[in-house]
């Protein structure tokens, strides 16, 4: 039954959940070859007109793709908008026209040169935001060049490739992806990119399994190769054996059936098996995800990462623009609460419309509240927008990366100034609870003092683990050391819960740990009553909560204090609840499992 040639595995980032099996279509987006030609003076103006014609045609083509986008992919309209804007970009268009007029060179040559120069500018900036822009300008430039060359077609599948296809590309523009048509593409694989790259966002919005950052996928995969794309684990199997393909198909089907079945619990309240209610909320990054959160049964938004409003643009969003966005989310969720986190920019987050210095160690640099307290005008504009949005529902404001009580006080005084500014404008706003993210060891140590001066805590374990265990959260070489059940982390969480209890303020947890099935009994046992997870993880966590007894979780945690290593804690938890969750673990849902993963998955 087995295939004679051994299968190969490529590892990347799990960018969108699900498992798909299909034939590879390797997109060889070869660059348009450009003929270089000097012009005679009478040829110059017709050449400028030819360039403008090609730009117009590229614009029409993009608008057409935009029209065809499915409603659930509407977020990507914004990315296409960015490409459309680039077609009007002064740097791109005027410099190309100037080169034609002043240097007497043909449109293709002038355009390619301008694109290369813009890319060099972006290269010098050397950060993620500009790298994304660098590829955007390339995509747009190549699109216009294809029109100039008279071959404007989008990626087209080879004639001999039938059935559903897996798109394999070095990097994809969202426009390319959309143009392929949703029915034919069943999964994506890209050489580069991270789970936050545009292609990954697009895959998630279209509910297509995707693995990104898979290294040299385009070099080692041939057109027509059979692929298994495991978007749950970030693995691509090339030329799988019959057994591997059949197992993967089965696993993919089970994942879909399971996800569907779990969603049927959306209208049930989240509570443990012995009846303890848990506030189960959603983390969102895009405004459209509020509706997804509702659809998956979230009881409010526990974390809105507002920094995503600051990417893909040159200027920070205005107060009014932010007010519109925040109030839309708040109205969608009302009467459920929405926690708006002030921008957490810097560190490993996208750099932005704000000018950030180049830092040797950005994770320990000008990030989040530190940046906000340097850019006070921008911070206050955001706070005003948040306060205004609070008129439409239950809003909480949360400050990220607080390390000292002084920072909390300064943030509060900025909030008061923002309120005064609105008052002078004749705008009265309601009182809004001000809370903080607890995500630095310093905040854990002084949690007692912080709790005395704020309305709530939300623990950010992604950063707390990074800073407490000294593990860069973006570094794949040490990722396996980041174990959420490390005794050091349990002690930190316990200290925060204790401080919150004594000050009688709620303590939530919104890091990825809240969606780890095997961490769930520990979090309950420690005393967390409020969790916030990705919208699509809500049904699974709700189901898991219902299978746990709060009392048993408390007893479990009592037994953990004597254990000295993460492995011992993991074993103890696994013994206690592993069997209870075996079907959920097998589905591979929202539990991040790496190859070096802590917990063994049951055989599929
Ligand atoms: C965290 O650090 O756990 C968190 C939720 O914030 P972010 O992932 O946005 O840094
Ligand atoms: Mg954080």
PDB file of N, CA and C in Angstrom, residues 11 18 55 72 167 220 290 303 308 315 431 462 480 482 558:
ATOM      1  N   UNK A  11       8.749  22.005   7.759  1.00  0.00           N
ATOM      2  CA  UNK A  11       8.154  22.602   8.953  1.00  0.00           C
ATOM      3  C   UNK A  11       8.062  24.115   8.816  1.00  0.00           C
ATOM      4  N   UNK A  18      -6.709  23.415  10.329  1.00  0.00           N
ATOM      5  CA  UNK A  18      -7.324  22.476   9.399  1.00  0.00           C
ATOM      6  C   UNK A  18      -6.250  21.630   8.742  1.00  0.00           C
ATOM      7  N   UNK A  55      -1.314  51.601 -15.709  1.00  0.00           N
ATOM      8  CA  UNK A  55      -1.696  51.807 -14.300  1.00  0.00           C
ATOM      9  C   UNK A  55      -3.216  51.740 -14.177  1.00  0.00           C
ATOM     10  N   UNK A  72     -16.645  37.278   3.836  1.00  0.00           N
ATOM     11  CA  UNK A  72     -15.832  36.981   5.006  1.00  0.00           C
ATOM     12  C   UNK A  72     -14.370  37.393   4.832  1.00  0.00           C
ATOM     13  N   UNK A 167      -1.836  25.771  -3.011  1.00  0.00           N
ATOM     14  CA  UNK A 167      -1.007  26.805  -3.602  1.00  0.00           C
ATOM     15  C   UNK A 167       0.325  26.881  -2.857  1.00  0.00           C
ATOM     16  N   UNK A 220      11.676  22.786  -3.286  1.00  0.00           N
ATOM     17  CA  UNK A 220      11.674  21.326  -3.136  1.00  0.00           C
ATOM     18  C   UNK A 220      10.353  20.672  -3.539  1.00  0.00           C
ATOM     19  N   UNK A 290     -15.120  40.797  15.909  1.00  0.00           N
ATOM     20  CA  UNK A 290     -16.129  40.904  16.978  1.00  0.00           C
ATOM     21  C   UNK A 290     -17.317  40.006  16.632  1.00  0.00           C
ATOM     22  N   UNK A 303      -9.730  41.102  25.180  1.00  0.00           N
ATOM     23  CA  UNK A 303      -8.539  41.831  24.725  1.00  0.00           C
ATOM     24  C   UNK A 303      -8.741  42.245  23.269  1.00  0.00           C
ATOM     25  N   UNK A 308      -3.120  47.011  16.013  1.00  0.00           N
ATOM     26  CA  UNK A 308      -3.283  46.627  14.612  1.00  0.00           C
ATOM     27  C   UNK A 308      -3.900  47.742  13.776  1.00  0.00           C
ATOM     28  N   UNK A 315       0.607  57.517   9.046  1.00  0.00           N
ATOM     29  CA  UNK A 315       0.241  58.364  10.188  1.00  0.00           C
ATOM     30  C   UNK A 315      -0.597  57.536  11.142  1.00  0.00           C
ATOM     31  N   UNK A 431     -17.765  56.930  33.411  1.00  0.00           N
ATOM     32  CA  UNK A 431     -16.575  56.403  34.100  1.00  0.00           C
ATOM     33  C   UNK A 431     -16.196  55.080  33.439  1.00  0.00           C
ATOM     34  N   UNK A 462       1.957  35.362  27.407  1.00  0.00           N
ATOM     35  CA  UNK A 462       2.923  35.317  26.294  1.00  0.00           C
ATOM     36  C   UNK A 462       4.172  36.118  26.675  1.00  0.00           C
ATOM     37  N   UNK A 480      10.896  25.643  22.398  1.00  0.00           N
ATOM     38  CA  UNK A 480      10.531  24.436  23.148  1.00  0.00           C
ATOM     39  C   UNK A 480      10.743  24.584  24.651  1.00  0.00           C
ATOM     40  N   UNK A 482       9.780  27.175  26.340  1.00  0.00           N
ATOM     41  CA  UNK A 482       8.699  28.014  26.888  1.00  0.00           C
ATOM     42  C   UNK A 482       7.533  27.129  27.302  1.00  0.00           C
ATOM     43  N   UNK A 558      -3.158  21.969  44.439  1.00  0.00           N
ATOM     44  CA  UNK A 558      -2.532  21.738  45.751  1.00  0.00           C
ATOM     45  C   UNK A 558      -1.400  20.715  45.648  1.00  0.00           C
TER      46      UNK A 558
END
